[in-house]
XYZ file of C-alpha atoms in Angstrom:
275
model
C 0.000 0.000 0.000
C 1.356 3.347 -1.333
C 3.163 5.239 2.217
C 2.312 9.037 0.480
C 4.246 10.427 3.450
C 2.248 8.923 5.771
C 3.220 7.883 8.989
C 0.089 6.039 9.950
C -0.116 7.382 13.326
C -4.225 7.070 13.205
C -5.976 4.585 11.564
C -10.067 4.320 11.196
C -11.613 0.673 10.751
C -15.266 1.510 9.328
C -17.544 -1.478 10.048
C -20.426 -2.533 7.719
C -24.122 -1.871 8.278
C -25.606 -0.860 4.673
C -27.883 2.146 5.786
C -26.217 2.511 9.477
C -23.292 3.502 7.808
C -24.053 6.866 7.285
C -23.518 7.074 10.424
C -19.757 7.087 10.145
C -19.927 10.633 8.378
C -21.313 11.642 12.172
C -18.283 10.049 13.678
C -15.702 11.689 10.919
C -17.817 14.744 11.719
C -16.941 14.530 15.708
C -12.976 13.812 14.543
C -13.155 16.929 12.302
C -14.607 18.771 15.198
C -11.899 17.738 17.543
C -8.809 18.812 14.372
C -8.267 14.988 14.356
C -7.997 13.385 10.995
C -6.499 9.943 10.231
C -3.603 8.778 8.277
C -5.510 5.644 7.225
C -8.778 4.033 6.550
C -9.957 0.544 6.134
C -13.242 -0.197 5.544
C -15.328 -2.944 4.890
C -18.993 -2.961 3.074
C -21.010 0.390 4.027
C -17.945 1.471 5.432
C -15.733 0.683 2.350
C -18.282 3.273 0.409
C -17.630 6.429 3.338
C -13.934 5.933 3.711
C -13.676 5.606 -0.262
C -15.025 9.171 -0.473
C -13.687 10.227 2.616
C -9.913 9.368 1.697
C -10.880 10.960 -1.976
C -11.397 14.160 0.289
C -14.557 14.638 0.327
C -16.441 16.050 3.494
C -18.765 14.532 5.954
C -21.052 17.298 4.598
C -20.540 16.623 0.898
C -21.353 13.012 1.696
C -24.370 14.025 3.737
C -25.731 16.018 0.372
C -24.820 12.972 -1.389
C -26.957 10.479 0.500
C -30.123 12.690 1.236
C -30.887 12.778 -2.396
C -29.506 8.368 -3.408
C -32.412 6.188 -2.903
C -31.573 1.896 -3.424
C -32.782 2.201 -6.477
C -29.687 4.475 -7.551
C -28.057 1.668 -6.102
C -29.485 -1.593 -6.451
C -31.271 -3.131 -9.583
C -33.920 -5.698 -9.052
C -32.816 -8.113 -11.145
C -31.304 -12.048 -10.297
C -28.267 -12.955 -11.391
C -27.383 -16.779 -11.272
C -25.528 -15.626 -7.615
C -27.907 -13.683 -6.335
C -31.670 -11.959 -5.995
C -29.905 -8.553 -6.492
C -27.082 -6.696 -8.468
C -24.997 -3.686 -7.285
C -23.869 -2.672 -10.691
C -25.367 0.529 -10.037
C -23.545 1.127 -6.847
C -20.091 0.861 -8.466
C -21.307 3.409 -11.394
C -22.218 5.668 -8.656
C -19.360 5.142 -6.837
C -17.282 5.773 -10.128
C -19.087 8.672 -10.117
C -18.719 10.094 -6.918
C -15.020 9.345 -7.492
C -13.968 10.722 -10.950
C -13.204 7.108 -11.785
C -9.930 7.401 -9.347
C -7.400 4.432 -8.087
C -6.519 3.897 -4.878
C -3.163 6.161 -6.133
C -5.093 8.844 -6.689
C -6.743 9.241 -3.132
C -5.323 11.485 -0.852
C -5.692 9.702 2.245
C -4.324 6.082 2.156
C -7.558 3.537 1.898
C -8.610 -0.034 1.429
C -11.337 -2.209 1.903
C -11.835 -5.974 2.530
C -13.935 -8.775 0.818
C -13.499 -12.638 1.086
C -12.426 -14.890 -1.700
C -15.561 -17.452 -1.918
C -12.689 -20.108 -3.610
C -9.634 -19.903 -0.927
C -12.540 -18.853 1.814
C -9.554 -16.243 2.674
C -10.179 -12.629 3.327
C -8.751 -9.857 0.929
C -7.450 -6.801 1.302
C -7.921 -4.539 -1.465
C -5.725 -1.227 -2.251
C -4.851 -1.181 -5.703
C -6.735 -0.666 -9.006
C -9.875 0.772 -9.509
C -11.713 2.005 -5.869
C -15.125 1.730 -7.177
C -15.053 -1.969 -8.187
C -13.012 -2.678 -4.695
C -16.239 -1.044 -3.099
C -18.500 -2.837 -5.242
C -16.679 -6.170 -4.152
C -16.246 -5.365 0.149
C -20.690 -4.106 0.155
C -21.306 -7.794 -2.046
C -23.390 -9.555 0.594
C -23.601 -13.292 -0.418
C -26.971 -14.389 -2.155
C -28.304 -11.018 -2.050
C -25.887 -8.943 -4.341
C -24.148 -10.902 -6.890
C -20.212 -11.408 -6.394
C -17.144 -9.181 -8.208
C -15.233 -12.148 -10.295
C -11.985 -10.988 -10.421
C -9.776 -13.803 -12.138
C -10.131 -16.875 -10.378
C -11.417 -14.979 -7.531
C -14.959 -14.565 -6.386
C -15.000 -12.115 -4.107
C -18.422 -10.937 -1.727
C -18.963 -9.080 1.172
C -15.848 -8.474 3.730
C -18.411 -8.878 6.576
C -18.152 -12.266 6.363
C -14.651 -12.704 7.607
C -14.623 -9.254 9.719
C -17.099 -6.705 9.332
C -14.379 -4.262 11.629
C -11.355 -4.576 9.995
C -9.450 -3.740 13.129
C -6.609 -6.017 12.252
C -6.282 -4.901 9.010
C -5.576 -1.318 9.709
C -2.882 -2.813 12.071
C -1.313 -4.922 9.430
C -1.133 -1.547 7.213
C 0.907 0.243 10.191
C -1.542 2.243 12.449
C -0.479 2.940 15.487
C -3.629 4.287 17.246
C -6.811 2.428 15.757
C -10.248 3.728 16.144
C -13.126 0.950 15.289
C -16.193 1.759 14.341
C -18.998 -0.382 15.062
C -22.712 -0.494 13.870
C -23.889 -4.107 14.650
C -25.455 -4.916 18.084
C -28.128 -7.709 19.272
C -31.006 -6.165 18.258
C -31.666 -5.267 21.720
C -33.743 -2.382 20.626
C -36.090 -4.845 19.503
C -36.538 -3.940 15.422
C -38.891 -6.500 14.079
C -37.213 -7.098 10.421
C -40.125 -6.472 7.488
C -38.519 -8.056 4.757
C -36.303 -10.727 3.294
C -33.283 -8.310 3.339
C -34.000 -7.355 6.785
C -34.253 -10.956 8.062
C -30.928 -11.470 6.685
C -29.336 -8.498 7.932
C -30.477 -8.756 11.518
C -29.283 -12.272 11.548
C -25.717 -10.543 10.609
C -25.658 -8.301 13.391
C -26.150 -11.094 15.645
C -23.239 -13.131 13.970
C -21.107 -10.204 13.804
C -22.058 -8.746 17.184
C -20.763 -12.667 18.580
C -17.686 -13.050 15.854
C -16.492 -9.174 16.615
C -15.446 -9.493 20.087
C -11.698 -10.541 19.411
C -11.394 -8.047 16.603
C -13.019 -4.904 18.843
C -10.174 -5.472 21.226
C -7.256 -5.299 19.246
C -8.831 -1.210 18.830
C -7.314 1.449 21.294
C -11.268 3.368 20.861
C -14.357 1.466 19.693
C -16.900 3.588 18.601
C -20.723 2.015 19.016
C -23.299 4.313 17.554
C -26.481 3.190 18.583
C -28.627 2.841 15.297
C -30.231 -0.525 15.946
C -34.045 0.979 16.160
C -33.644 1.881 12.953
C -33.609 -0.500 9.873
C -30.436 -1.501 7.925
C -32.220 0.176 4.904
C -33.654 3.626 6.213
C -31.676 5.638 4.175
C -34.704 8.266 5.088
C -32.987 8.384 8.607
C -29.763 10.133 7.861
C -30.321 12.651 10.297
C -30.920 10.174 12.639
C -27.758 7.831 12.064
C -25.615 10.652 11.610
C -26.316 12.212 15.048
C -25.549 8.741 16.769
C -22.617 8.342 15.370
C -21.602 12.028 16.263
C -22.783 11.387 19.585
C -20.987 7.720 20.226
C -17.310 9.505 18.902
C -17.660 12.195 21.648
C -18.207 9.885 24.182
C -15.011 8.567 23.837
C -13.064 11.461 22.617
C -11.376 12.151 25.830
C -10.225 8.201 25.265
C -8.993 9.049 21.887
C -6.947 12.175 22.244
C -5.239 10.556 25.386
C -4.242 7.278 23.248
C -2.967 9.249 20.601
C -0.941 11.674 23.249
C 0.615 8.273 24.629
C 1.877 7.421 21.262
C 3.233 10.717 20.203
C 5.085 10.801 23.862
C 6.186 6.896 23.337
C 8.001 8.072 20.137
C 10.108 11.164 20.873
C 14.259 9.925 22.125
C 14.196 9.577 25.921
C 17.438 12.531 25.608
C 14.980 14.898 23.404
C 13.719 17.805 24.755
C 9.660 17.611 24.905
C 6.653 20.266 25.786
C 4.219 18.982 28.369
């Protein structure tokens, strides 16, 4: 992954959550608020698609703009494929779109995004090439959305190895991770209306019991709390967006201290340093 003068010091794992996502532009939001920016993203599914346009330099308000006028359909096309009930063609257009067709060269914040190979059932970290097909490929949730082939690889949603790709920021040299996370139990009690829901709540569950391990190689989790609102209001950005703000400044003290520990940890014992 390209260094761009980078010296990773903060890195942001963005967890998947299809419409709960948008509430990662409240948490980038709180960040902004604070002068804190990172030196690395990884996301994975909903995630993948904020910290694509995030890295590209885009705004948490730009991408508010953005989502308050994208509906599924921009997205989604109702139409099976021999993998799936759905295809997501549409979302890498947009994507494209959003993007000026960039590479992950072109972004201005170091980025990349997971899926899992269905053939070596391996996960796979993607940071080179085209961003809008790596996004298309990390928001591919099996049986729904049909898969990215990609040579002999067939690659779907990164959820299913890691939906917070804690590790994987670690692997690509942050320091100080921050971890994102929009699954619970359903403890607010959302009774799922549809197909897609049913499958998605059944995610969070999996995710909320497979996550544990991967939340605590963070320094900050993050835990908005969208789960009384479905996984495809998009018609509650306000909503998600303000719990996600809210969740980052509860542990912004937490944040600012871990990342003071790490600047302090690196300066020569013999160096003169401010308090």
């Amino acid at each position: 992954m390209p260094e761009r003068g980078h010296d990773k010091l903060l890195g942001l794992a963005l967890g998947g959550g299809a419409a709960r996502g948008l509430a990662h532009l409240g948490v980038l939001q709180a960040l902004e608020s604070r002068g804190i920016r990172p030196d690395l993203v990884v996301g994975t599914s909903a995630g993948a698609v904020v910290g694509a346009l995030y890295c590209a330099g885009m705004s948490p308000e730009e991408m508010m703009r953005l989502a308050a006028r994208t509906r599924w359909r921009h997205l989604v096309d109702i139409r099976p494929t021999r993998y799936s009930v759905l295809d997501i063609a549409a979302l890498e257009e947009k994507v494209a779109d959003w993007l000026n067709h960039c590479t992950f060269d072109d972004l201005r914040i170091p980025f990349a995004c997971t899926a899992v190979d269905l053939v070596t059932a391996r996960q796979v970290i993607l940071s080179q090439g085209d961003v809008a097909r790596a996004v298309r490929a990390s928001c591919a949730v099996p049986g729904i959305f049909a898969p990215v082939i990609s040579g002999d690889q067939v690659l779907v949603d990164g959820g299913v190895y890691n939906n917070v790709p804690v590790s994987v920021c670690r692997q690509l040299g942050a320091k100080v991770v921050v971890a994102v996370d929009l699954h619970g139990t359903n403890q607010m009690g959302y009774r799922p209306q549809n197909m897609f829901e049913v499958i998605m709540v059944s995610w969070d569950i999996i995710h909320h019991t497979r996550s544990r391990d991967e939340l605590s190689l963070a320094d900050v989790v993050v835990e908005p709390q969208t789960q009384r609102w479905s996984v495809v209001s998009l018609d509650k950005l306000e909503e998600f967006v303000i719990a996600g703000r809210q969740a980052a400044e509860r542990v912004m003290d937490q944040l600012v201290a871990a990342l003071q520990r790490v600047k302090l940890s690196a300066v020569p014992p013999d160096s003169p340093c401010d308090a």
